[in-house]
Amino acid sequence: MGNILIVAELGQDGAIRDASYEVVTLARKLAEATGRGTRGLVLGSDVGDAAGKFAAGGAGDTLVVDNPALANYNVEGFNKAIRAAIEATDAEVVLLSNTPIGWDVAPRVAAGLDAAFVSDCFNIEGSGDGFTLFRRIFNGKLDAELSASGILVATVQPGANDAFEGSSDGATTALEVDLDGLRVQFVEVKQAAATGVDLSKADIIVSGGRGVGAPEKFGEVIQPLADALGGAMGASRPVVDAGWLDHPYQVGSSGQVVTPKLYVACGISGAIQHLVGMKGSNYVIAINKDPDAPIFEVADIGVVADLFDIVPALTKAVGAAKG
């Protein structure tokens, strides 16, 4: 029975991203259910320390492809390295996070192996000699259940699983891969102007929906409460579709999946694609004039009232409490 290979992704700071530790959680769950082992893979340049932490942080024995050609993401180089790691670990399942890198390289790996490929999974189960994979479709309105057999390559939805916080026994081993003559060459990174925050890391989020009424009201009503609470501002999809806020603010299956300690939903009805993106929140406060709004079904506290009466008063109260 083949192993499960977990392909780590590094952030700009050179550390393994939290999303990769979420993949570890799912991989370990699948390994326990099917009797497989887990193996890690870390790619990049000067990544020995990161690989050691990944091996000890849940991945288990980890291969390290440390090559200057991988100092920046290169789809051709990553593809070659992952293929080499699959062969070296006898991997039957290859898991990556569903990020732009995962979107790009995972299908290429699967195509080269003539393997099954499923993207954006939130769960994978062993099913006889194969696997059952679950992913959300139609903007989160439905959950699709797919079957696969043989070698499987899949990407895992960020935020769908908790990041693994335990430890594991694991050693790192260098894997030499010939990356000479790559046709793809890194040129430069162009950083887009920052238009929001990384909501996936925010402990407190105050989000507004169409009930806010106008784009300027976000700056006048929603942002002040977020600032008072020391949190970040988010929004529902209709707000972004209307051009009131940019996409980085969007919470939902087609935006960011968030798991804050506190989520305050202001004027958000609670469409299923939004609920998918925030239902992992530890505590939810919903403010809406409609007592039948679906958002109340997932709220710990529901306030049936005009947000323009409640939110400014709440902002003032928080400020007063802080002195």
Short mmCIF file of C-alpha atoms in Angstrom, two decimals:
data_model
loop_
_atom_site.label_atom_id
_atom_site.label_comp_id
_atom_site.label_asym_id
_atom_site.label_seq_id
_atom_site.Cartn_x
_atom_site.Cartn_y
_atom_site.Cartn_z
CA MET A 1 0.00 0.00 0.00
CA GLY A 2 1.47 3.33 -1.08
CA ASN A 3 2.24 6.29 1.16
CA ILE A 4 0.69 9.74 1.33
CA LEU A 5 3.02 12.51 0.14
CA ILE A 6 2.37 15.97 1.62
CA VAL A 7 3.88 18.74 -0.50
CA ALA A 8 4.65 21.75 1.69
CA GLU A 9 4.39 25.33 0.53
CA LEU A 10 6.62 28.10 1.86
CA GLY A 11 5.55 31.65 2.47
CA GLN A 12 7.54 34.72 1.55
CA ASP A 13 9.20 34.57 4.97
CA GLY A 14 10.60 31.11 4.19
CA ALA A 15 8.40 29.34 6.75
CA ILE A 16 5.95 26.55 5.97
CA ARG A 17 2.50 28.06 5.45
CA ASP A 18 -0.31 27.23 7.88
CA ALA A 19 -2.30 25.83 4.95
CA SER A 20 0.31 23.07 4.58
CA TYR A 21 -0.20 22.05 8.21
CA GLU A 22 -3.92 21.86 7.46
CA VAL A 23 -3.05 19.38 4.72
CA VAL A 24 -1.04 17.45 7.32
CA THR A 25 -4.19 17.11 9.46
CA LEU A 26 -6.17 15.61 6.58
CA ALA A 27 -3.27 13.41 5.48
CA ARG A 28 -2.80 11.95 8.96
CA LYS A 29 -6.53 11.28 9.25
CA LEU A 30 -6.51 9.46 5.92
CA ALA A 31 -3.33 7.58 6.84
CA GLU A 32 -4.82 6.34 10.10
CA ALA A 33 -8.01 5.20 8.37
CA THR A 34 -6.25 3.35 5.55
CA GLY A 35 -3.06 2.08 7.17
CA ARG A 36 -0.79 4.22 5.02
CA GLY A 37 2.24 6.21 6.09
CA THR A 38 2.80 9.93 5.56
CA ARG A 39 5.85 11.51 3.98
CA GLY A 40 6.68 15.18 3.57
CA LEU A 41 8.29 17.10 0.73
CA VAL A 42 9.83 20.55 1.01
CA LEU A 43 11.05 22.35 -2.11
CA GLY A 44 13.11 25.50 -2.40
CA SER A 45 16.54 26.94 -1.75
CA ASP A 46 18.11 26.88 1.73
CA VAL A 47 15.06 25.15 3.17
CA GLY A 48 16.74 22.72 5.58
CA ASP A 49 15.40 24.36 8.74
CA ALA A 50 11.88 24.58 7.37
CA ALA A 51 12.01 20.94 6.33
CA GLY A 52 13.12 19.89 9.81
CA LYS A 53 10.18 21.71 11.39
CA PHE A 54 7.79 20.15 8.88
CA ALA A 55 9.09 16.65 9.60
CA ALA A 56 8.70 17.18 13.34
CA GLY A 57 5.40 19.02 12.97
CA GLY A 58 3.31 16.16 11.66
CA ALA A 59 4.59 15.30 8.20
CA GLY A 60 6.95 12.54 9.35
CA ASP A 61 9.99 11.56 7.29
CA THR A 62 10.52 14.40 4.83
CA LEU A 63 12.40 14.69 1.57
CA VAL A 64 14.19 17.95 0.85
CA VAL A 65 14.87 19.21 -2.65
CA ASP A 66 17.21 22.11 -1.93
CA ASN A 67 18.20 23.74 -5.20
CA PRO A 68 18.80 27.39 -6.22
CA ALA A 69 16.58 26.76 -9.25
CA LEU A 70 13.66 26.47 -6.82
CA ALA A 71 14.37 29.66 -4.87
CA ASN A 72 11.26 31.04 -6.56
CA TYR A 73 8.29 29.02 -7.74
CA ASN A 74 8.92 27.30 -11.07
CA VAL A 75 6.17 24.99 -12.31
CA GLU A 76 8.55 22.87 -14.40
CA GLY A 77 11.06 22.48 -11.57
CA PHE A 78 8.38 21.76 -8.97
CA ASN A 79 6.79 19.19 -11.27
CA LYS A 80 10.09 17.34 -11.71
CA ALA A 81 10.84 17.42 -8.00
CA ILE A 82 7.39 16.18 -6.99
CA ARG A 83 7.53 13.39 -9.56
CA ALA A 84 10.93 12.33 -8.19
CA ALA A 85 9.59 12.38 -4.63
CA ILE A 86 6.58 10.26 -5.59
CA GLU A 87 8.91 7.62 -6.97
CA ALA A 88 11.24 7.81 -3.97
CA THR A 89 8.46 7.44 -1.40
CA ASP A 90 6.23 5.00 -3.28
CA ALA A 91 3.43 7.52 -2.87
CA GLU A 92 -0.08 6.62 -3.94
CA VAL A 93 -1.67 9.86 -2.70
CA VAL A 94 -0.19 13.32 -3.30
CA LEU A 95 -1.70 16.25 -1.40
CA LEU A 96 -1.09 19.98 -1.86
CA SER A 97 -2.88 23.05 -0.58
CA ASN A 98 -5.42 24.59 -2.97
CA THR A 99 -3.41 27.79 -3.50
CA PRO A 100 -2.22 29.35 -6.78
CA ILE A 101 0.87 27.12 -6.64
CA GLY A 102 -1.29 24.06 -5.99
CA TRP A 103 -3.67 25.01 -8.81
CA ASP A 104 -0.75 25.31 -11.19
CA VAL A 105 1.46 22.33 -10.48
CA ALA A 106 -0.93 19.63 -9.20
CA PRO A 107 -2.78 19.05 -12.51
CA ARG A 108 0.55 18.86 -14.32
CA VAL A 109 1.80 16.20 -11.90
CA ALA A 110 -1.43 14.23 -12.27
CA ALA A 111 -1.36 14.43 -16.07
CA GLY A 112 2.23 13.20 -16.19
CA LEU A 113 1.29 10.19 -14.05
CA ASP A 114 -2.04 9.57 -15.81
CA ALA A 115 -3.48 9.82 -12.30
CA ALA A 116 -6.80 10.98 -10.89
CA PHE A 117 -6.92 14.67 -9.95
CA VAL A 118 -9.46 16.42 -7.73
CA SER A 119 -9.13 20.05 -6.65
CA ASP A 120 -10.30 21.98 -3.61
CA CYS A 121 -11.27 18.98 -1.44
CA PHE A 122 -12.39 19.50 2.12
CA ASN A 123 -12.26 15.81 3.02
CA ILE A 124 -10.90 12.52 1.69
CA GLU A 125 -11.86 9.05 2.90
CA GLY A 126 -10.53 5.62 2.09
CA SER A 127 -13.09 3.61 0.14
CA GLY A 128 -12.19 -0.03 -0.49
CA ASP A 129 -9.23 -0.03 -2.85
CA GLY A 130 -9.84 3.62 -3.73
CA PHE A 131 -10.84 6.95 -2.26
CA THR A 132 -13.92 9.10 -1.79
CA LEU A 133 -13.31 12.82 -2.07
CA PHE A 134 -15.61 15.65 -1.07
CA ARG A 135 -15.64 19.14 -2.55
CA ARG A 136 -18.13 21.99 -2.70
CA ILE A 137 -19.73 23.01 -5.99
CA PHE A 138 -22.15 25.67 -7.25
CA ASN A 139 -20.75 28.33 -4.91
CA GLY A 140 -21.01 26.00 -1.93
CA LYS A 141 -24.68 25.14 -2.43
CA LEU A 142 -23.90 21.44 -2.90
CA ASP A 143 -21.25 18.99 -1.77
CA ALA A 144 -19.93 16.71 -4.50
CA GLU A 145 -18.78 13.18 -3.64
CA LEU A 146 -16.25 11.72 -6.06
CA SER A 147 -14.58 8.32 -6.29
CA ALA A 148 -11.02 7.69 -7.43
CA SER A 149 -8.70 4.71 -7.61
CA GLY A 150 -5.03 4.21 -8.36
CA ILE A 151 -2.66 7.12 -7.88
CA LEU A 152 -4.45 10.23 -6.63
CA VAL A 153 -3.35 13.88 -6.75
CA ALA A 154 -5.56 16.33 -4.86
CA THR A 155 -5.52 19.87 -3.55
CA VAL A 156 -7.06 20.68 -0.16
CA GLN A 157 -9.25 23.69 0.54
CA PRO A 158 -7.51 26.13 2.89
CA GLY A 159 -9.44 26.59 6.11
CA ALA A 160 -11.37 23.35 5.75
CA ASN A 161 -9.21 21.55 8.33
CA ASP A 162 -7.49 22.75 11.48
CA ALA A 163 -3.74 23.13 11.21
CA PHE A 164 -1.92 20.22 12.85
CA GLU A 165 -0.40 21.38 16.12
CA GLY A 166 1.12 18.14 17.41
CA SER A 167 4.50 16.60 16.81
CA SER A 168 5.83 13.60 14.94
CA ASP A 169 8.95 11.54 14.63
CA GLY A 170 10.57 12.27 11.33
CA ALA A 171 13.93 12.75 9.71
CA THR A 172 14.88 14.83 6.69
CA THR A 173 16.62 13.32 3.68
CA ALA A 174 18.09 15.20 0.73
CA LEU A 175 16.67 14.23 -2.65
CA GLU A 176 18.82 15.10 -5.63
CA VAL A 177 16.85 16.11 -8.72
CA ASP A 178 18.41 17.20 -12.01
CA LEU A 179 16.98 20.63 -12.70
CA ASP A 180 19.46 21.70 -15.37
CA GLY A 181 17.99 22.98 -18.61
CA LEU A 182 14.61 24.09 -17.29
CA ARG A 183 12.68 25.82 -20.04
CA VAL A 184 10.70 27.84 -17.52
CA GLN A 185 12.76 30.61 -15.96
CA PHE A 186 11.79 32.91 -13.11
CA VAL A 187 11.79 36.59 -14.11
CA GLU A 188 10.33 38.68 -11.29
CA VAL A 189 7.54 39.04 -8.77
CA LYS A 190 5.17 41.95 -9.19
CA GLN A 191 3.38 42.58 -5.92
CA ALA A 192 -0.14 43.91 -6.26
CA ALA A 193 -0.99 46.95 -4.21
CA ALA A 194 -2.36 45.92 -0.83
CA THR A 195 -6.14 46.40 -0.79
CA GLY A 196 -6.99 44.41 2.30
CA VAL A 197 -5.66 42.05 4.90
CA ASP A 198 -5.16 38.33 5.00
CA LEU A 199 -8.49 37.52 6.59
CA SER A 200 -7.49 33.89 7.04
CA LYS A 201 -5.14 34.99 9.86
CA ALA A 202 -7.49 37.47 11.56
CA ASP A 203 -8.77 36.63 15.06
CA ILE A 204 -11.65 39.10 14.77
CA ILE A 205 -13.57 39.94 11.60
CA VAL A 206 -16.42 42.40 11.16
CA SER A 207 -18.14 41.83 7.81
CA GLY A 208 -20.78 43.79 6.00
CA GLY A 209 -23.31 42.75 3.39
CA ARG A 210 -25.74 44.45 1.07
CA GLY A 211 -27.64 45.64 4.12
CA VAL A 212 -24.88 48.20 4.68
CA GLY A 213 -26.51 50.03 1.80
CA ALA A 214 -23.66 51.92 0.14
CA PRO A 215 -19.88 51.61 -0.32
CA GLU A 216 -19.08 54.65 1.81
CA LYS A 217 -20.91 53.10 4.76
CA PHE A 218 -18.20 50.48 5.11
CA GLY A 219 -15.71 53.19 6.01
CA GLU A 220 -18.22 55.01 8.19
CA VAL A 221 -19.80 52.09 10.07
CA ILE A 222 -18.12 48.68 9.57
CA GLN A 223 -14.43 49.64 9.62
CA PRO A 224 -14.70 51.65 12.88
CA LEU A 225 -16.09 48.62 14.72
CA ALA A 226 -13.37 46.40 13.27
CA ASP A 227 -10.75 48.94 14.38
CA ALA A 228 -12.26 49.25 17.85
CA LEU A 229 -12.15 45.47 18.29
CA GLY A 230 -8.62 45.22 16.91
CA GLY A 231 -9.86 43.14 13.98
CA ALA A 232 -10.22 43.21 10.22
CA MET A 233 -13.05 44.16 7.92
CA GLY A 234 -14.65 41.65 5.56
CA ALA A 235 -17.57 41.55 3.17
CA SER A 236 -20.03 39.26 1.46
CA ARG A 237 -19.88 38.38 -2.23
CA PRO A 238 -22.67 40.77 -3.36
CA VAL A 239 -20.67 43.66 -1.91
CA VAL A 240 -17.60 42.68 -3.92
CA ASP A 241 -19.64 41.94 -7.05
CA ALA A 242 -21.12 45.44 -6.79
CA GLY A 243 -17.61 46.91 -6.69
CA TRP A 244 -18.02 48.37 -3.20
CA LEU A 245 -14.91 46.55 -1.92
CA ASP A 246 -12.12 44.62 -3.59
CA HIS A 247 -11.97 40.82 -3.70
CA PRO A 248 -9.44 40.40 -0.85
CA TYR A 249 -12.21 41.41 1.55
CA GLN A 250 -14.61 38.70 0.37
CA VAL A 251 -15.51 35.94 2.79
CA GLY A 252 -17.00 32.77 1.31
CA SER A 253 -16.35 29.73 -0.82
CA SER A 254 -15.34 31.98 -3.73
CA GLY A 255 -13.36 34.32 -1.46
CA GLN A 256 -11.48 33.59 1.74
CA VAL A 257 -12.37 30.76 4.13
CA VAL A 258 -11.91 32.16 7.64
CA THR A 259 -11.84 30.75 11.17
CA PRO A 260 -11.64 33.75 13.53
CA LYS A 261 -12.33 33.70 17.23
CA LEU A 262 -15.09 36.27 16.66
CA TYR A 263 -17.09 36.94 13.49
CA VAL A 264 -19.57 39.83 13.40
CA ALA A 265 -21.95 39.74 10.42
CA CYS A 266 -23.67 43.05 9.72
CA GLY A 267 -26.47 43.17 7.19
CA ILE A 268 -25.51 39.78 5.74
CA SER A 269 -28.42 37.47 4.93
CA GLY A 270 -26.30 34.32 4.96
CA ALA A 271 -26.20 32.78 1.49
CA ILE A 272 -24.74 29.27 1.57
CA GLN A 273 -21.51 30.30 -0.17
CA HIS A 274 -20.92 32.88 2.58
CA LEU A 275 -21.74 30.43 5.36
CA VAL A 276 -19.23 27.97 3.91
CA GLY A 277 -16.53 30.61 4.29
CA MET A 278 -17.18 31.55 7.93
CA LYS A 279 -18.95 28.67 9.64
CA GLY A 280 -15.67 27.59 11.24
CA SER A 281 -15.67 30.78 13.33
CA ASN A 282 -15.47 30.17 17.07
CA TYR A 283 -18.19 32.74 17.93
CA VAL A 284 -20.63 34.45 15.59
CA ILE A 285 -22.70 37.57 16.18
CA ALA A 286 -25.26 38.39 13.49
CA ILE A 287 -27.08 41.71 13.09
CA ASN A 288 -29.91 41.80 10.56
CA LYS A 289 -33.39 43.32 10.28
CA ASP A 290 -34.80 40.11 8.79
CA PRO A 291 -35.60 37.61 11.57
CA ASP A 292 -35.66 34.80 9.01
CA ALA A 293 -32.17 35.50 7.61
CA PRO A 294 -30.20 32.23 7.28
CA ILE A 295 -27.22 33.83 9.04
CA PHE A 296 -29.07 33.42 12.34
CA GLU A 297 -28.92 29.63 11.97
CA VAL A 298 -25.16 29.69 12.56
CA ALA A 299 -25.05 32.64 14.97
CA ASP A 300 -24.30 32.31 18.67
CA ILE A 301 -25.97 35.69 19.23
CA GLY A 302 -28.55 37.09 16.83
CA VAL A 303 -29.69 40.71 16.92
CA VAL A 304 -32.84 41.50 14.92
CA ALA A 305 -32.40 45.22 14.43
CA ASP A 306 -31.15 47.90 12.09
CA LEU A 307 -27.37 47.65 11.92
CA PHE A 308 -27.14 51.44 11.82
CA ASP A 309 -28.63 51.54 15.30
CA ILE A 310 -26.54 48.69 16.72
CA VAL A 311 -23.09 48.92 15.14
CA PRO A 312 -22.25 52.57 15.98
CA ALA A 313 -23.49 52.02 19.54
CA LEU A 314 -21.38 48.86 19.80
CA THR A 315 -18.34 50.71 18.47
CA LYS A 316 -18.85 53.45 21.06
CA ALA A 317 -19.27 50.88 23.85
CA VAL A 318 -16.10 49.02 22.90
CA GLY A 319 -14.17 52.28 22.82
CA ALA A 320 -15.49 53.24 26.24
CA ALA A 321 -14.64 49.83 27.68
CA LYS A 322 -11.08 50.15 26.44
CA GLY A 323 -10.79 53.57 27.99
#
